[in-house]
Coordinates of N, CA and C in Angstrom, one line a residue:
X179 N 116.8 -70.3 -3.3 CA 117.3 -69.0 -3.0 C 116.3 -68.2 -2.2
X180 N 116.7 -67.4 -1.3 CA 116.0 -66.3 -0.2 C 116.6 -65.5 -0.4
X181 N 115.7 -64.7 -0.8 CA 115.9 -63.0 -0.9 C 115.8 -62.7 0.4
X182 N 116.1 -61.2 1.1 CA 115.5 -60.8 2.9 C 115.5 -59.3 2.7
X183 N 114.8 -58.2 2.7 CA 115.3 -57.3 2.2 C 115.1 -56.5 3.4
X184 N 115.6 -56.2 4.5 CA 115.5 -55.9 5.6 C 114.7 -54.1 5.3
X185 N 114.3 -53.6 6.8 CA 113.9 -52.2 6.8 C 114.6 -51.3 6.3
X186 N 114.8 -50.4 6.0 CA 115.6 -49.3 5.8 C 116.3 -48.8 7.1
X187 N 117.2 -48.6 7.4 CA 117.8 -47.9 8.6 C 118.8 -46.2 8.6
X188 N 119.2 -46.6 10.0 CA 119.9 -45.2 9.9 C 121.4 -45.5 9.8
X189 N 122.1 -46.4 10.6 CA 123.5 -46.6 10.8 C 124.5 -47.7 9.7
X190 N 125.3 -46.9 8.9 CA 126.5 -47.6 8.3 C 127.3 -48.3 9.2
X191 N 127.5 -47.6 10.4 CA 128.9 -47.9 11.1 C 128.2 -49.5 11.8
X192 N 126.7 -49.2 12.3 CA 126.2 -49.9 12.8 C 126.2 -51.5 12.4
X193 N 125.5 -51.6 10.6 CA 125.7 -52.2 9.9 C 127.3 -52.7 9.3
X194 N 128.0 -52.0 9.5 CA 129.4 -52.7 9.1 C 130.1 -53.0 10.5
X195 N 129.6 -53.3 12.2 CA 129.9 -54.1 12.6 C 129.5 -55.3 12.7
X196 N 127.9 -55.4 12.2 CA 127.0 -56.6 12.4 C 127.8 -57.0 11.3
X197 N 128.0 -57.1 9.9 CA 128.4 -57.5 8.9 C 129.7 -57.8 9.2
X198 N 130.5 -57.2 9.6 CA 132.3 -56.9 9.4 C 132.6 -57.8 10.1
X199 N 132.2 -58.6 11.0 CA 132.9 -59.1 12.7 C 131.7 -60.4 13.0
X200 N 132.7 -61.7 13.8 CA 131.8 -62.4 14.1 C 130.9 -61.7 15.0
X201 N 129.3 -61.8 15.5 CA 128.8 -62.0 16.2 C 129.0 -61.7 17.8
X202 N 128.9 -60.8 18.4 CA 129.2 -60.3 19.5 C 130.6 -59.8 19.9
X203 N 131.4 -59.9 18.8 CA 132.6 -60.0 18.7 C 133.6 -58.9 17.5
X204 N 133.7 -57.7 18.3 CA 134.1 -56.4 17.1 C 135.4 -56.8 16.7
X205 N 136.3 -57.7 17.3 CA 137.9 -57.9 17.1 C 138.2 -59.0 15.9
X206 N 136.9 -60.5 16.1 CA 137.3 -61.2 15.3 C 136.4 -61.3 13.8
X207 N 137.0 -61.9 12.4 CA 135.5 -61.8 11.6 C 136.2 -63.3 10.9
X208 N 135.9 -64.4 11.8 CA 136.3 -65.6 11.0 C 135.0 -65.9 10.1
X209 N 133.9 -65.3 10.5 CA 132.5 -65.5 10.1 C 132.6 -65.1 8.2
X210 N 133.5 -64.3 8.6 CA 133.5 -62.9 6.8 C 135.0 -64.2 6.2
X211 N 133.8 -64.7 4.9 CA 134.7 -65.6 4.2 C 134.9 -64.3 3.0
X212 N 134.6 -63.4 2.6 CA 135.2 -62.4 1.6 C 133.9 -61.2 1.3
X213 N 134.5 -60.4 1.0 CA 133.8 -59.2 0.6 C 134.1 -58.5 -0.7
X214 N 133.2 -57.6 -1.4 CA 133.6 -57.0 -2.5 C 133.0 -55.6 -2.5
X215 N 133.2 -54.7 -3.2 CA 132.2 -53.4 -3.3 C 131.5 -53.6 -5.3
X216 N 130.4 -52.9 -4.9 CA 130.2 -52.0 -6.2 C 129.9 -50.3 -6.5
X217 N 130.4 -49.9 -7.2 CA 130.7 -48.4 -7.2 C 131.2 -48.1 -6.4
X218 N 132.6 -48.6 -5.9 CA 133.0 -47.8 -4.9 C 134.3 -48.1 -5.0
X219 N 135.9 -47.3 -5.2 CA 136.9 -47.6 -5.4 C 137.7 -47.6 -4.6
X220 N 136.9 -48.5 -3.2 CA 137.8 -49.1 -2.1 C 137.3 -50.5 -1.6
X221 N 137.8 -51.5 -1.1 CA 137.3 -52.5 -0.5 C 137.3 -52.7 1.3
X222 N 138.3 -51.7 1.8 CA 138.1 -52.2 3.0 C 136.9 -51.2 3.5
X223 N 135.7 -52.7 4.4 CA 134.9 -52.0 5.2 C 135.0 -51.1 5.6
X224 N 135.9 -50.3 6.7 CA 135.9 -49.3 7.3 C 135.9 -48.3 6.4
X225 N 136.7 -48.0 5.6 CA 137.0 -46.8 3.9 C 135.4 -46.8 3.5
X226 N 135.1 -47.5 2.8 CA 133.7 -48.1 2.5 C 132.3 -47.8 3.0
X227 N 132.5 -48.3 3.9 CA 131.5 -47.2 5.0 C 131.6 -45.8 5.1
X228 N 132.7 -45.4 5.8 CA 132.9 -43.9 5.5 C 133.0 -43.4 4.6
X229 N 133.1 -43.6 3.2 CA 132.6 -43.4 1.8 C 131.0 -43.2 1.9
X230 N 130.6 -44.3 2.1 CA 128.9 -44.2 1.8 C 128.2 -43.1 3.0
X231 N 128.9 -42.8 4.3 CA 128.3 -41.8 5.2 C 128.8 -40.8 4.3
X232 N 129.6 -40.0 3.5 CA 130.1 -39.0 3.0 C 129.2 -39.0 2.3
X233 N 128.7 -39.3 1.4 CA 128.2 -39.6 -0.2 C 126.4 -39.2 0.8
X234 N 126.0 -39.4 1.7 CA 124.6 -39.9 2.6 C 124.6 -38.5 2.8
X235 N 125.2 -37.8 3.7 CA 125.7 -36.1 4.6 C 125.7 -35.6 3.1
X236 N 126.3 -35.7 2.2 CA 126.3 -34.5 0.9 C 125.1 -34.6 -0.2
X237 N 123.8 -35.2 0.1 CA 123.2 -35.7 -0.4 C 122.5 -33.8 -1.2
X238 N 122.4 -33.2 -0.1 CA 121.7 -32.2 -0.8 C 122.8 -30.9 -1.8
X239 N 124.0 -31.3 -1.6 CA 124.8 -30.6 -2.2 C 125.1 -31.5 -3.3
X240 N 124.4 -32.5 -3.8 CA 125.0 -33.6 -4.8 C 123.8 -33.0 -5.4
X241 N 122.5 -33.3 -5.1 CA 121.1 -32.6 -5.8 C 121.0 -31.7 -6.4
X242 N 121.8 -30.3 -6.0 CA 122.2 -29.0 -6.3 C 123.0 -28.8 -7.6
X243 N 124.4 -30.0 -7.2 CA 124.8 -29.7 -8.5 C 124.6 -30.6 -9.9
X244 N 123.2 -31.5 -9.5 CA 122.8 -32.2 -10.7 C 121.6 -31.6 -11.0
X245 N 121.1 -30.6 -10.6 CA 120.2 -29.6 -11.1 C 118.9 -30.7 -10.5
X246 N 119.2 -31.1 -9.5 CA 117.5 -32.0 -8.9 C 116.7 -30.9 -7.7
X247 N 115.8 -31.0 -7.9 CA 114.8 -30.0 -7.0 C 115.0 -30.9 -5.8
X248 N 115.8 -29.9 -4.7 CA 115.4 -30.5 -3.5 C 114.6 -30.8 -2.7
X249 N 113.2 -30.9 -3.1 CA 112.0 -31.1 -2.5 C 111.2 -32.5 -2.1
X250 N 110.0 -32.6 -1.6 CA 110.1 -33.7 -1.1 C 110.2 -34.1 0.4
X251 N 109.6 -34.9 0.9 CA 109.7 -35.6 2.5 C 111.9 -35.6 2.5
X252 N 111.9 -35.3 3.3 CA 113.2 -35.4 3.9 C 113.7 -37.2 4.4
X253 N 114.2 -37.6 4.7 CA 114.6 -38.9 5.0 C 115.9 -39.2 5.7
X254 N 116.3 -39.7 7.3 CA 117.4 -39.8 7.5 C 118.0 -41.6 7.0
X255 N 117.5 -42.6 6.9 CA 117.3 -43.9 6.6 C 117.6 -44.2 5.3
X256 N 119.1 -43.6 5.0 CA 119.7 -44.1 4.1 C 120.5 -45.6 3.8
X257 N 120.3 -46.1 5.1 CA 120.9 -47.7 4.8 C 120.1 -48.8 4.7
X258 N 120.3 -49.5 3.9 CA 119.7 -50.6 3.1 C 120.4 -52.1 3.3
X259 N 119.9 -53.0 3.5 CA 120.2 -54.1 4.2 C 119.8 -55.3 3.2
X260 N 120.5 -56.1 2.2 CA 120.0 -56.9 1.7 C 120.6 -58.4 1.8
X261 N 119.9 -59.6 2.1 CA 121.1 -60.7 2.1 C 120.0 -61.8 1.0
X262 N 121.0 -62.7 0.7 CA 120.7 -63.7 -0.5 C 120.6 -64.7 0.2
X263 N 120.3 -65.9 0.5 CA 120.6 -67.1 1.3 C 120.2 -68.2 0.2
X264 N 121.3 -69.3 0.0 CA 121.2 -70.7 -0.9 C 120.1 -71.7 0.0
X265 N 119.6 -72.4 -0.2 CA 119.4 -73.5 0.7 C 120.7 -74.6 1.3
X266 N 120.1 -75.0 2.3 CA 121.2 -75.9 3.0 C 121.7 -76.9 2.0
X267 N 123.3 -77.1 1.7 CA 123.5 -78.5 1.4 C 123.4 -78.0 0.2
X268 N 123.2 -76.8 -0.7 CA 123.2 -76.2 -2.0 C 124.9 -75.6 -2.1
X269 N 125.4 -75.9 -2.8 CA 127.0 -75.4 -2.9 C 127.6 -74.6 -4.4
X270 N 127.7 -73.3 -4.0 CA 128.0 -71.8 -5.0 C 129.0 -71.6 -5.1
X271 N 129.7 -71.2 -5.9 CA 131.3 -70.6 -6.0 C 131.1 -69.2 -6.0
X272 N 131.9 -69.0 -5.1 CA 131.7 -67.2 -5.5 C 131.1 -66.3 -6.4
X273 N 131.7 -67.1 -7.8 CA 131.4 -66.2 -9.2 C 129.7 -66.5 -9.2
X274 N 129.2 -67.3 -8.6 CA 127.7 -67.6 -9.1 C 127.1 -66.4 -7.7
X275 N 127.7 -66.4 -6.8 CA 127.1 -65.9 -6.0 C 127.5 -64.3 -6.6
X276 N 128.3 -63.8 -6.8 CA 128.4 -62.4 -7.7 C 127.5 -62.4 -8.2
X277 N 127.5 -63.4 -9.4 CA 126.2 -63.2 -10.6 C 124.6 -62.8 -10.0
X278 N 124.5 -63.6 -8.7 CA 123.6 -63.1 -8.5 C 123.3 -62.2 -8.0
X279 N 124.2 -61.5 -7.5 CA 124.0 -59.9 -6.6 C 123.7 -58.8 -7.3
X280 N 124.3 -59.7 -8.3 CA 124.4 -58.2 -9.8 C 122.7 -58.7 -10.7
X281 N 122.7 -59.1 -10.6 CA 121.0 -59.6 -11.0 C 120.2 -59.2 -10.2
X282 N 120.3 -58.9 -9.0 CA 119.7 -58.1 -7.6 C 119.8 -56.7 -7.9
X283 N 121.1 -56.2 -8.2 CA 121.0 -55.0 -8.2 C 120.3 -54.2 -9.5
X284 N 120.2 -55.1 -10.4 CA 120.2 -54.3 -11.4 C 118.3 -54.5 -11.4
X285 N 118.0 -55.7 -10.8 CA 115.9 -55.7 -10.9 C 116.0 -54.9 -9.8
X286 N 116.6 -54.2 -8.6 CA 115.9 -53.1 -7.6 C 116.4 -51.7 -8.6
X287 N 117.1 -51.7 -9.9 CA 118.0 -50.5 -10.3 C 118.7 -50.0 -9.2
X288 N 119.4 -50.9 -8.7 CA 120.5 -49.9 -8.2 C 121.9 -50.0 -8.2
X289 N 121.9 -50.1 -9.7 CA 123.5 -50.2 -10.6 C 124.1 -49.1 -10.3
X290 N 123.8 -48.2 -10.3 CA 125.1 -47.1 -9.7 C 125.0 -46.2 -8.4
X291 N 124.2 -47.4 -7.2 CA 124.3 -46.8 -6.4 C 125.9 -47.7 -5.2
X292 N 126.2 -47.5 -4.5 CA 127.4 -47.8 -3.8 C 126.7 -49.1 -3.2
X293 N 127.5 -50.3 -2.9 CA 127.4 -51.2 -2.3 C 128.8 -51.8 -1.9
X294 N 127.9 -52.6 -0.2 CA 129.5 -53.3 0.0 C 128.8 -54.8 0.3
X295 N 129.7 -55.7 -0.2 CA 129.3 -57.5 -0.2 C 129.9 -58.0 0.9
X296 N 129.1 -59.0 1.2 CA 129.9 -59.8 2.6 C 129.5 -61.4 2.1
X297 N 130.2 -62.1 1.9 CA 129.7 -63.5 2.0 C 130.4 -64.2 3.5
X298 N 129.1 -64.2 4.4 CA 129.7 -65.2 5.8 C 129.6 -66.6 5.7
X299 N 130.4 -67.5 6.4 CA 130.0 -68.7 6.6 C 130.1 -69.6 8.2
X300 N 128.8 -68.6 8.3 CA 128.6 -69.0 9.7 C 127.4 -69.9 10.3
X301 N 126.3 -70.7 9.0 CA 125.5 -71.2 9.0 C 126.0 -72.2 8.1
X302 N 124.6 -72.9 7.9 CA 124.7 -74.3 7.2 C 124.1 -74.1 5.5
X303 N 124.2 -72.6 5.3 CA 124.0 -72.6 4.2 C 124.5 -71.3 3.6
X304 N 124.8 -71.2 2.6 CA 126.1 -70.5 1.8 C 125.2 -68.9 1.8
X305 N 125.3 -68.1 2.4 CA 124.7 -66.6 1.8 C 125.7 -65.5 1.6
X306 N 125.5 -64.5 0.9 CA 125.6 -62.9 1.3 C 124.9 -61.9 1.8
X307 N 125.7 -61.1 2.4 CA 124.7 -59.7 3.1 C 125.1 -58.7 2.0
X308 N 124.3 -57.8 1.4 CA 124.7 -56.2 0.9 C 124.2 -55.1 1.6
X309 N 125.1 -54.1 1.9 CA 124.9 -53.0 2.4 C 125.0 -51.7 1.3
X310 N 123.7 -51.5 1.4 CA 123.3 -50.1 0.2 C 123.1 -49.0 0.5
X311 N 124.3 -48.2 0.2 CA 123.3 -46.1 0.1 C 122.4 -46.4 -0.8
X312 N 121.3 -46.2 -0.4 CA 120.0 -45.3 -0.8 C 120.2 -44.4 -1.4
X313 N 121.1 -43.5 -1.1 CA 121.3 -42.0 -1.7 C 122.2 -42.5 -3.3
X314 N 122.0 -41.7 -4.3 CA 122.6 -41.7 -5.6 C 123.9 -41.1 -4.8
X315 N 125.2 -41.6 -5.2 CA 126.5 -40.7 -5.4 C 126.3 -39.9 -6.6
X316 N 125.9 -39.9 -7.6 CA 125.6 -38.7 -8.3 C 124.6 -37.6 -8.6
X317 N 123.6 -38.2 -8.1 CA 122.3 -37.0 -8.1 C 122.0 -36.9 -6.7
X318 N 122.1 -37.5 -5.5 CA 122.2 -36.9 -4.7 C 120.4 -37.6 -3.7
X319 N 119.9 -38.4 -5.2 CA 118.4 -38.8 -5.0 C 118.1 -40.4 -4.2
X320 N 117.2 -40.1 -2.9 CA 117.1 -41.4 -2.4 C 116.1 -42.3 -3.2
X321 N 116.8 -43.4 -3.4 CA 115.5 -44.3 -4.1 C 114.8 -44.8 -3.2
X322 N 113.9 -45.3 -4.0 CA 112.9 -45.8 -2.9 C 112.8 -47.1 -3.5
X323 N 112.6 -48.2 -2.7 CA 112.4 -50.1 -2.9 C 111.2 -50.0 -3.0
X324 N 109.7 -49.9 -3.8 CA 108.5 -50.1 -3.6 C 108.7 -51.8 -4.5
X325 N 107.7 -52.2 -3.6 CA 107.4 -53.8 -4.6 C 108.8 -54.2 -4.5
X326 N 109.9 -54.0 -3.9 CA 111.0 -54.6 -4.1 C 111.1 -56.0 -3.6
X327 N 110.3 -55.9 -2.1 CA 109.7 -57.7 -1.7 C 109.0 -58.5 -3.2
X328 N 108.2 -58.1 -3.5 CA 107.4 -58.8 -4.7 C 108.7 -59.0 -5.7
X329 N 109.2 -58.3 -6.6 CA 110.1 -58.5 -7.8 C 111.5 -59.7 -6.8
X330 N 111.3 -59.2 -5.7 CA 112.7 -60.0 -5.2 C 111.6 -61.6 -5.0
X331 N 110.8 -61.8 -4.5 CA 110.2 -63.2 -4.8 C 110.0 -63.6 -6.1
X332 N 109.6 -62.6 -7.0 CA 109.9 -63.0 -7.9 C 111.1 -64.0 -8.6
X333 N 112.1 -63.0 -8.7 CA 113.3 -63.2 -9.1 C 113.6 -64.3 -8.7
X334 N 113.9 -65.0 -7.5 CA 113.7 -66.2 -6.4 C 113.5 -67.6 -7.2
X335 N 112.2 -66.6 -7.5 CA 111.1 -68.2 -7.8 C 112.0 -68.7 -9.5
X336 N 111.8 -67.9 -10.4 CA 113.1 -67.6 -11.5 C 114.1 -68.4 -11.5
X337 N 115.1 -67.8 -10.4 CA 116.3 -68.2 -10.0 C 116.1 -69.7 -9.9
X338 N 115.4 -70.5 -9.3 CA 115.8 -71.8 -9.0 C 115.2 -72.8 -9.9

């Protein structure tokens, strides 16, 4: 197992065409063998994303009404980029590859933040991508990933 826990960025839309569509290619996504959300009561990409930019833009009016002091460094770099990768020639059924996303989310805590799942199969070995608000849909508060490389090698080393 490989964890990857990419930089933090600025663009959803950006991210759900690299994710959503093969490779140079906005029209086709033979690459996307299935997708799922968590916290979120839509599945299609496009809904999904524009869910998470809504939820990202209301961040300070979410803060307000959960009584969080809006203070603090400001941040536009609410998207979060994570992918899992099996080793080559290692073969997962879906449900194991869930299990593990949700074991991901819950050692970074971020069970009730919005996520969208991508499992591609466009390599020689079985992965997913997740795409995370940062921002809480209910408090309005960006988490932050400290040590999240470390606990994710961790977990890794664990896992296999």
């Amino acid at each position: 197992m490989i964890p990857n826990l990419s930089k933090s960025g600025y663009s959803f839309m950006g991210a759900n065409e690299y994710l959503n569509h093969d490779k140079g290619r906005k029209k086709t996504r033979n690459r996307v063998e299935w997708t799922t959300t968590r916290n979120l009561l839509a599945y299609k990409p496009e809904v999904v994303v524009k869910i998470m930019i809504a939820t990202a833009l209301d961040a300070d009016r979410l803060k307000q009404r959960a009584g969080v002091k809006a203070t603090g460094r400001k941040s536009a770099k609410h998207v979060q980029t994570l992918s899992l990768s099996w080793h080559p020639g290692e073969t997962v059924t879906r449900a194991e590859m869930e299990a593990a996303v949700d074991e991901v989310i819950e050692l970074l805590g971020l069970q009730d933040h919005q996520i969208a799942i991508w499992s591609h199969n466009d390599t020689d070995h079985q992965h997913v991508h997740l795409l995370i608000n940062r921002v809480h849909p209910w408090t309005g508060v960006m988490t932050t990933l400290s040590n999240a490389h470390r606990k994710l090698d961790r977990w890794a080393h664990e896992h296999e």
